[in-house]
Coordinates of C-alpha atoms in Angstrom, one line a residue:
X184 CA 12.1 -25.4 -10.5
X185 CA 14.4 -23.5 -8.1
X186 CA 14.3 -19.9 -9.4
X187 CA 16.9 -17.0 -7.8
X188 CA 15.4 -13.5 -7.8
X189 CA 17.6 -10.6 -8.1
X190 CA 16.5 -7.0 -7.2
X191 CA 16.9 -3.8 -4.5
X192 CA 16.2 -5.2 -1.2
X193 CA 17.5 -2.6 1.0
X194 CA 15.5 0.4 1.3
X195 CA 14.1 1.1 4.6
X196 CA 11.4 3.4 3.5
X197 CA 10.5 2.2 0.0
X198 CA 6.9 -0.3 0.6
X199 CA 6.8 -0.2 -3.4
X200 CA 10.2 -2.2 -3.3
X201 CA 9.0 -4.3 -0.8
X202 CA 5.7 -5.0 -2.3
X203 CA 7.4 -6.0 -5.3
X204 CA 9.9 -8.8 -3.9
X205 CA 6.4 -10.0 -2.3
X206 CA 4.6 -10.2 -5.2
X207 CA 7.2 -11.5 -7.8
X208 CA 8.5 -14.1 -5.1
X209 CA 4.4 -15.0 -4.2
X210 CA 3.1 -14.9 -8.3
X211 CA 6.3 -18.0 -9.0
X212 CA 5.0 -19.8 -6.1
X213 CA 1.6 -19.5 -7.1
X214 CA 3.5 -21.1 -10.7
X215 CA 4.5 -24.1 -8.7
X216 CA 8.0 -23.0 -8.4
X217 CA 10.3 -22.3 -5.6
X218 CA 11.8 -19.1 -4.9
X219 CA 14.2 -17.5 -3.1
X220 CA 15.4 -13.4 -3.2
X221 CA 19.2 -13.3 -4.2
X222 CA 20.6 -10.4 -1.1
X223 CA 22.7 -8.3 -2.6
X224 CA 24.8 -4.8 -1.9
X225 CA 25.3 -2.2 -4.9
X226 CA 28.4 -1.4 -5.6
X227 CA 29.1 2.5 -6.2
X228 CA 30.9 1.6 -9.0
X229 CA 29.4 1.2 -13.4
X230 CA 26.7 3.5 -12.9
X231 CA 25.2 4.6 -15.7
X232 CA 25.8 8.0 -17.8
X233 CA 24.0 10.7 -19.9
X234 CA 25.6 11.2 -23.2
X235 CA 27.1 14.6 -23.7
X236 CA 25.1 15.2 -27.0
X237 CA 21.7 15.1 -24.3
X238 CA 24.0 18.6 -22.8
X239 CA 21.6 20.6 -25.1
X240 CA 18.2 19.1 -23.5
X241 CA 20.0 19.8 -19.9
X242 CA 20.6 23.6 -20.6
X243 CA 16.7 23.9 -22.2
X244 CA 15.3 22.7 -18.8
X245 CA 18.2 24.8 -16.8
X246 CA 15.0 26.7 -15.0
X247 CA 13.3 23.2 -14.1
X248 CA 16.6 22.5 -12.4
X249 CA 17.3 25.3 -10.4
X250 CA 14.6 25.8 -8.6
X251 CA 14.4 21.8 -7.9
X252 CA 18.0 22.3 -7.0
X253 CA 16.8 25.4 -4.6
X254 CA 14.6 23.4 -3.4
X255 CA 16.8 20.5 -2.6
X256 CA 18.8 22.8 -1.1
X257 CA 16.0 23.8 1.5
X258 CA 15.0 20.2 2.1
X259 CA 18.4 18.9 3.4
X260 CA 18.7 21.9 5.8
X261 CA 15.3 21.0 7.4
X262 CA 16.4 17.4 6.9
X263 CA 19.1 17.9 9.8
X264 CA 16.5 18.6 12.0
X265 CA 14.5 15.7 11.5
X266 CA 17.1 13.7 10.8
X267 CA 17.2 11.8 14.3
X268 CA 13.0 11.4 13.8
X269 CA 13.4 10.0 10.1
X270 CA 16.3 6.8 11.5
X271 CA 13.6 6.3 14.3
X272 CA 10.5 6.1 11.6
X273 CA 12.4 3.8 9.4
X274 CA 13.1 1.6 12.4
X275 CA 9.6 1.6 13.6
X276 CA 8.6 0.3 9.6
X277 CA 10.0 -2.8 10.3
X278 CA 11.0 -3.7 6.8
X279 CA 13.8 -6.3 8.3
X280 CA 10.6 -7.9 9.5
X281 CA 8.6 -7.6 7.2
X282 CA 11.2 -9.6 4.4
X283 CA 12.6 -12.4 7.4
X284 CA 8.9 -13.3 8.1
X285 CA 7.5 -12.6 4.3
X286 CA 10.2 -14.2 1.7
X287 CA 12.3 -16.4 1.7
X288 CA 16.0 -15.5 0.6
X289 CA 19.7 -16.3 0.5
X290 CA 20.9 -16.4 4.4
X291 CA 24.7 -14.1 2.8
X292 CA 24.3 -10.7 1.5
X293 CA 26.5 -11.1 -1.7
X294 CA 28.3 -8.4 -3.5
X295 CA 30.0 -7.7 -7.0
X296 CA 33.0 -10.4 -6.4
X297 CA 31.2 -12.6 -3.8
X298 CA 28.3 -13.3 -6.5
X299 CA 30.8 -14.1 -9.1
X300 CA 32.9 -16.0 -7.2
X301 CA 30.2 -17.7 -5.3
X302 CA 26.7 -17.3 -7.1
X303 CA 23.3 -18.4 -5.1
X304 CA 22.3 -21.9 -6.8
X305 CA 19.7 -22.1 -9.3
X306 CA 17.7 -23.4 -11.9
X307 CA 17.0 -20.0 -13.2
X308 CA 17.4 -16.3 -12.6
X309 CA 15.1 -13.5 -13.0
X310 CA 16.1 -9.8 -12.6
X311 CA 13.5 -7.3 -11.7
X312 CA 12.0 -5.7 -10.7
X313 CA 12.4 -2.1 -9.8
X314 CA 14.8 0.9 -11.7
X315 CA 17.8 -1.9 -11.3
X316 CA 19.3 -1.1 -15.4
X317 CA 21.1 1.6 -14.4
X318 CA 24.3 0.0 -11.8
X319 CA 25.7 -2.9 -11.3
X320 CA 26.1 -6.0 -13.6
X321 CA 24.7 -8.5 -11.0
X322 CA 21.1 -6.9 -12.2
X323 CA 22.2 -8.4 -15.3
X324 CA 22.5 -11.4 -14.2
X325 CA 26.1 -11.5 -15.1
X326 CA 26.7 -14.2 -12.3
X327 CA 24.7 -16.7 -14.0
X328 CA 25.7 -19.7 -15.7
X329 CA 25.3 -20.1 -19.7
X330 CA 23.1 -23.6 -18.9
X331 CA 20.7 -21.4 -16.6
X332 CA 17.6 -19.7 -17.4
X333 CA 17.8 -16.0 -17.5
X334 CA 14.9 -13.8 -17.5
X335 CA 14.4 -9.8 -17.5
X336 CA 11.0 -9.2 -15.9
X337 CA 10.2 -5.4 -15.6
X338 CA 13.6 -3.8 -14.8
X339 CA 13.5 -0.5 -15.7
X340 CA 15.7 2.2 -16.6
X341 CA 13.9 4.9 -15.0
X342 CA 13.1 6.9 -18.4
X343 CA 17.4 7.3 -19.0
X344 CA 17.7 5.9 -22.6
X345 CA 21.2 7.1 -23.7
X346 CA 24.7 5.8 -21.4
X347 CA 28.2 6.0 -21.9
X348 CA 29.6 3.8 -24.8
X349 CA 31.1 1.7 -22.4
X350 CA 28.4 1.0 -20.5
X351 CA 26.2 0.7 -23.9
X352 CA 28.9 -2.0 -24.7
X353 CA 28.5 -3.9 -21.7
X354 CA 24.4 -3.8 -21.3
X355 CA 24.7 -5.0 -24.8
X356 CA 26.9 -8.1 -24.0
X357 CA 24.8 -8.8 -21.3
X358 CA 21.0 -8.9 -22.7
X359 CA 21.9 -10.7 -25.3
X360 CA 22.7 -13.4 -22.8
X361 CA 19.2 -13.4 -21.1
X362 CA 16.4 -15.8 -22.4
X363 CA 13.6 -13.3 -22.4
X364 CA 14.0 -9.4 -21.9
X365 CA 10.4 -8.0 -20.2
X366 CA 10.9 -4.3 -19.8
X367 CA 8.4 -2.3 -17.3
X368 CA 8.6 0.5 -19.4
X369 CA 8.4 1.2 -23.7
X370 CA 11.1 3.0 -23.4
X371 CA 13.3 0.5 -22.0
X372 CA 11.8 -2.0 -24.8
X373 CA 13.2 0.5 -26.9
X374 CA 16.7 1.0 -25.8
X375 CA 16.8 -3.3 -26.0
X376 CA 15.5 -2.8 -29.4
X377 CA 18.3 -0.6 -30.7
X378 CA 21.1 -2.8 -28.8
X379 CA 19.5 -6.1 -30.4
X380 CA 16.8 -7.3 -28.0
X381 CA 14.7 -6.7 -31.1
X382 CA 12.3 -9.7 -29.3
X383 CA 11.9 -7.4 -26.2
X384 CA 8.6 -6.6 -24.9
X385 CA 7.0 -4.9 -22.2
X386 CA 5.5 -6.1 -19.2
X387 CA 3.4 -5.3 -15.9
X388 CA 5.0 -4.5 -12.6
X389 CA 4.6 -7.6 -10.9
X390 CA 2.8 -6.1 -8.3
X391 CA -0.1 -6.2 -11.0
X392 CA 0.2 -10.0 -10.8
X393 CA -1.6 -10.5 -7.4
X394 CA -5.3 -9.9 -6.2
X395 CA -6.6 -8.7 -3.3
X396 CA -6.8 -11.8 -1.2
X397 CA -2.8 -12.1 -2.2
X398 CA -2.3 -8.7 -0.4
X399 CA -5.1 -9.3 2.1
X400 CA -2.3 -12.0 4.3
X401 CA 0.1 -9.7 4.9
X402 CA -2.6 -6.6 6.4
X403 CA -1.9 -5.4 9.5
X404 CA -4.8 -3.5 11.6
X405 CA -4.1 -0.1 12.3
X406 CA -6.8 1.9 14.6
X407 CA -7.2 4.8 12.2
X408 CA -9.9 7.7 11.9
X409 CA -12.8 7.4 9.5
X410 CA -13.6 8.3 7.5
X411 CA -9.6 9.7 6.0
X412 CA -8.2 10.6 3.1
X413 CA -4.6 8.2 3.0
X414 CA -1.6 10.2 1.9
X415 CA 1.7 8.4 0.6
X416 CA 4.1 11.2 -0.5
X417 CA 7.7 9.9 -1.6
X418 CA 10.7 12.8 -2.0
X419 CA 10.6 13.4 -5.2
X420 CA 9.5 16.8 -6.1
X421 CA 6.0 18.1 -6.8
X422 CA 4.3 21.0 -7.8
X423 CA 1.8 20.8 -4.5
X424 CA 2.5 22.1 -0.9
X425 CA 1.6 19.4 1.3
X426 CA -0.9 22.1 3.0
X427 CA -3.1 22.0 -0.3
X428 CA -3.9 18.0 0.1
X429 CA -4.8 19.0 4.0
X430 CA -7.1 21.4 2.9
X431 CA -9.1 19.9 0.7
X432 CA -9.0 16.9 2.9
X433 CA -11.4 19.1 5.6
X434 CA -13.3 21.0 2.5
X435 CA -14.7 17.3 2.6
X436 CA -14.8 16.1 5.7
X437 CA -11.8 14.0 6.0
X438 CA -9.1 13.5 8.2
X439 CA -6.0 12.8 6.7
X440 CA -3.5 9.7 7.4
X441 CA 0.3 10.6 6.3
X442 CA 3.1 8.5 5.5
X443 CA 6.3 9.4 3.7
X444 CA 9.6 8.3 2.5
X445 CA 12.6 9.8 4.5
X446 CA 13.1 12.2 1.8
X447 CA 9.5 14.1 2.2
X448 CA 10.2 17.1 4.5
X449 CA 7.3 18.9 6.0
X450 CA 5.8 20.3 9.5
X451 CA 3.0 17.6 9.2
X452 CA 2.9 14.2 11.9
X453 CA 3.5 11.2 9.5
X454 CA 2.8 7.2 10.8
X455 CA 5.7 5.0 10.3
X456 CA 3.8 2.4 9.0
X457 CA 4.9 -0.8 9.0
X458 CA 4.4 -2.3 5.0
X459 CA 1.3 -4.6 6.7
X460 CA -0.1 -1.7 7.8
X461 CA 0.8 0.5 4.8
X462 CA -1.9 -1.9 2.7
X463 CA -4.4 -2.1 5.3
X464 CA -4.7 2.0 5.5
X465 CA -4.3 2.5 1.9
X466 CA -7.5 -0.4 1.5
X467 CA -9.7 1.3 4.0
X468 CA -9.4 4.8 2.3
X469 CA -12.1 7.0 1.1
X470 CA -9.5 8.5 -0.8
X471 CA -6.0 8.3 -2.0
X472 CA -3.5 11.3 -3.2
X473 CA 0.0 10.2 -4.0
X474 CA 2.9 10.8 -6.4
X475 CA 4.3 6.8 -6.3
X476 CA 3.7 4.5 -8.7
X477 CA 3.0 1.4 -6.4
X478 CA 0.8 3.5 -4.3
X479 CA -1.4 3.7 -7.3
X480 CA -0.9 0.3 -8.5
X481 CA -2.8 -1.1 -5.0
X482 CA -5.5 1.8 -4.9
X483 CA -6.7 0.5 -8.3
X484 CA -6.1 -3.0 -7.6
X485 CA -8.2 -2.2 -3.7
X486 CA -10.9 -0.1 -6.0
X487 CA -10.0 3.3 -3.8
X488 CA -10.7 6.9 -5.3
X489 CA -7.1 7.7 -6.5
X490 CA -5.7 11.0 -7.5
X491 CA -1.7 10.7 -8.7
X492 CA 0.2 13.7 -8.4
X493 CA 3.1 14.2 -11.1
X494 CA 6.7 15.2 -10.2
X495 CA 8.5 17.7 -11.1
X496 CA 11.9 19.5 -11.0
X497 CA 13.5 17.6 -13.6
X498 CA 12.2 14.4 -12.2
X499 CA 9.2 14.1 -15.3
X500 CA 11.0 11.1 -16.9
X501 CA 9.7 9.0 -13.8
X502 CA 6.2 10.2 -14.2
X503 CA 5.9 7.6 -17.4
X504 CA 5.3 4.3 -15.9
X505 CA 2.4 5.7 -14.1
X506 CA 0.9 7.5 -17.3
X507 CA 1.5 4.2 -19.4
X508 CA -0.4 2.3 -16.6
X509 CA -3.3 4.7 -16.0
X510 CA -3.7 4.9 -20.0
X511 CA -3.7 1.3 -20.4
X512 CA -6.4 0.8 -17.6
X513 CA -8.5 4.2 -19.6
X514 CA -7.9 6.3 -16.2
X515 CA -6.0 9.0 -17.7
X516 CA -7.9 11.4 -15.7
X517 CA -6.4 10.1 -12.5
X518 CA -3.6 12.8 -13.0
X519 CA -3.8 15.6 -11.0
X520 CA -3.6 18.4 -13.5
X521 CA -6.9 20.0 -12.1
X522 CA -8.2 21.3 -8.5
X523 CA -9.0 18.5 -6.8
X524 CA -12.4 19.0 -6.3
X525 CA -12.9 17.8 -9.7
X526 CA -12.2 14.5 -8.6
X527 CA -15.0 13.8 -6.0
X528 CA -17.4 12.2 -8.6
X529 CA -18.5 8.8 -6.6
X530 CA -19.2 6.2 -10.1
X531 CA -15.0 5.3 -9.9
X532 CA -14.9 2.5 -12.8
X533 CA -12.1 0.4 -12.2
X534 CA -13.7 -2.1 -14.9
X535 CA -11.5 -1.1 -17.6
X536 CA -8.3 -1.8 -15.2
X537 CA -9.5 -5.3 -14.1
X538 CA -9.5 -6.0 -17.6
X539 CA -6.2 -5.1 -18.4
X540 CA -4.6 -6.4 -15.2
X541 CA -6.3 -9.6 -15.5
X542 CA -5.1 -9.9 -19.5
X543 CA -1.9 -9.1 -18.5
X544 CA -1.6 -11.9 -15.9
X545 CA -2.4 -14.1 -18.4
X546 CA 0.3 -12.9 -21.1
X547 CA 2.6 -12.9 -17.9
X548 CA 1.8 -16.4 -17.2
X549 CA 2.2 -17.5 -20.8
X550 CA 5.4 -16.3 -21.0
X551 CA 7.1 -17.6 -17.9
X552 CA 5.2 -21.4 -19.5
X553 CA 7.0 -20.9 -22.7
X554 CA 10.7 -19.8 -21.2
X555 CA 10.8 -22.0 -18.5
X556 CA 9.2 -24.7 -20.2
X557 CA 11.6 -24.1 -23.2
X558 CA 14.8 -25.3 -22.0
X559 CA 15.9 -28.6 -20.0
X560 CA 17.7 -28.5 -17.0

């Protein structure tokens, strides 16, 4: 069957987007199917809102928020300096690259009227995944045809459960159109729930669908000291200084291997790695610290010491997805709420996650059988 994908493609810093595409576009191929990614630019316009009556909850965390906004503040001053070395980063990750030689995709770049007008040919859609319930109604599959298959498999809503009653309206209209609505998070499954979906479950990134040898084809060698601690920061506020994970990196021993999204401003030398690269430095680790999800999808799924830093500033709502993962897999204790020498025990058992990972392939799998099997083209 000939199955469109439809999620954010764009980023030039963002390996956790690019992993995704990868692994949804590799776990239907691995299903017999063929699969292409459906290009597309956001619009600025039907973003979703916050309802007025969440004012109350704003002006409770008004603290939280000014100092993340001081801090934002201090971030895009230093950001002008290194703004000429972020452009020449993101050009050296090779992302371009990495999806022309990587997945195969529509040769256009549609937008909102192009993919209405003109929608990419399939048998089915899926949408997902990534934070793509929040925009534009092409993540809805809105383009699609009543005769095709239309799936939801882990879009997320990044934690935001209340909108605007128009939008409400709209995302209403449109789930009830889909075949099967697989949220990444509960409280997306939720939100379906009181809008209708009441058959809406929730489902694994599908970066969770792969193994090891999946990821192992698309590793690119990078001459790295060892033994290192590997560092993935994203933007996103924390309550660390980057100096902290330094120092306890040479408390034990380690030399420390630093990459970043653009929006992670600091005086310390970060590689540009390329996303190849990004999975052969994070496999080779003796130890990881990051605040991404992805980044601690693969360090459990490569077996490395993890340690997951929360965020702050009025940015906690993102921290679920990773604390609904690391509970599932019984590795609550992966949070960083401690000092991090706490950590250092060497008997890591990643048993319980294999479990759940491997279960959840298997639910994954069942459902895709039952919708696609479901209807006849």
């Amino acid at each position: 069957m000939k199955i469109g994908v439809i999620t954010f493609s764009n980023s030039k810093d963002n390996y956790g987007q690019m992993l995704q595409i990868y692994a949804m576009q590799c776990f239907l191929k691995k299903m017999g199917h063929e699969c292409f990614l459906i290009r597309y630019t956001d619009s600025p316009k039907a973003k979703a809102s916050f309802k007025w009556s969440k004012a109350i909850t704003y002006l409770c965390r008004f603290p939280q928020y000014a100092i993340w906004y001081v801090q934002q503040k201090k971030e895009r001053r230093q950001q002008k300096v290194y703004a000429t070395s972020a452009q020449s980063s993101n050009i050296l990750r090779r992302f371009d690259e990495f999806l022309r030689d990587n997945i195969e995709m529509t040769p256009k770049i549609y937008d909102e009227t192009s993919i209405i007008n003109n929608p990419p040919q399939a048998d089915a859609y899926v949408c997902g995944s990534d934070q793509i319930w929040c925009g534009d109604w092409a993540y809805y599959l809105n383009f699609a045809s009543e005769n095709a298959i239309k799936i939801a498999y882990a879009p997320s809503m990044g934690g935001i459960t209340n909108f605007s009653p128009e939008y409400e309206a709209q995302m209403k209209r449109l789930i009830h159109r889909l075949d099967f609505v697989g949220m990444r998070e509960q409280s997306g499954v939720e939100v379906c729930k009181r809008l209708g979906r009441t058959d809406a479950v929730q489902v694994v990134d599908p970066t969770l669908l792969l193994d090891t040898k999946d990821y192992d084809k698309i590793r690119i060698p990078v001459a790295t000291p060892k033994p290192y601690l590997f560092l993935y920061l994203l933007g996103n506020p924390i309550g660390y200084k980057t100096k902290y994970f330094y120092d306890y990196a040479a408390s034990q021993g380690l030399d420390v291997v630093y990459v970043a999204s653009q929006g992670k401003v600091d005086d310390y030398e970060k590689f540009p790695a390329q996303v190849g690269e990004w999975v052969e430095l994070l496999a080779n680790a003796e130890m990881v610290i990051t605040n991404s999800f992805h980044c601690t999808v693969f360090s459990l799924i490569y077996h490395r010491r993890v340690v997951t830093v929360p965020l702050v500033g009025g940015y906690e709502r993102m921290n679920t997805r990773i604390n609904e993962l690391l509970e599932n897999a019984g590795l609550e204790d992966l949070i960083l709420n401690k000092e991090l020498e706490y950590y250092q025990q060497d008997d890591w058992d990643f048993s319980g996650f294999d479990m759940y990972k491997n279960s959840e392939l298997k639910r994954t799998s069942d459902y895709f059988d039952k919708i696609i099997g479901s209807k006849s083209i």
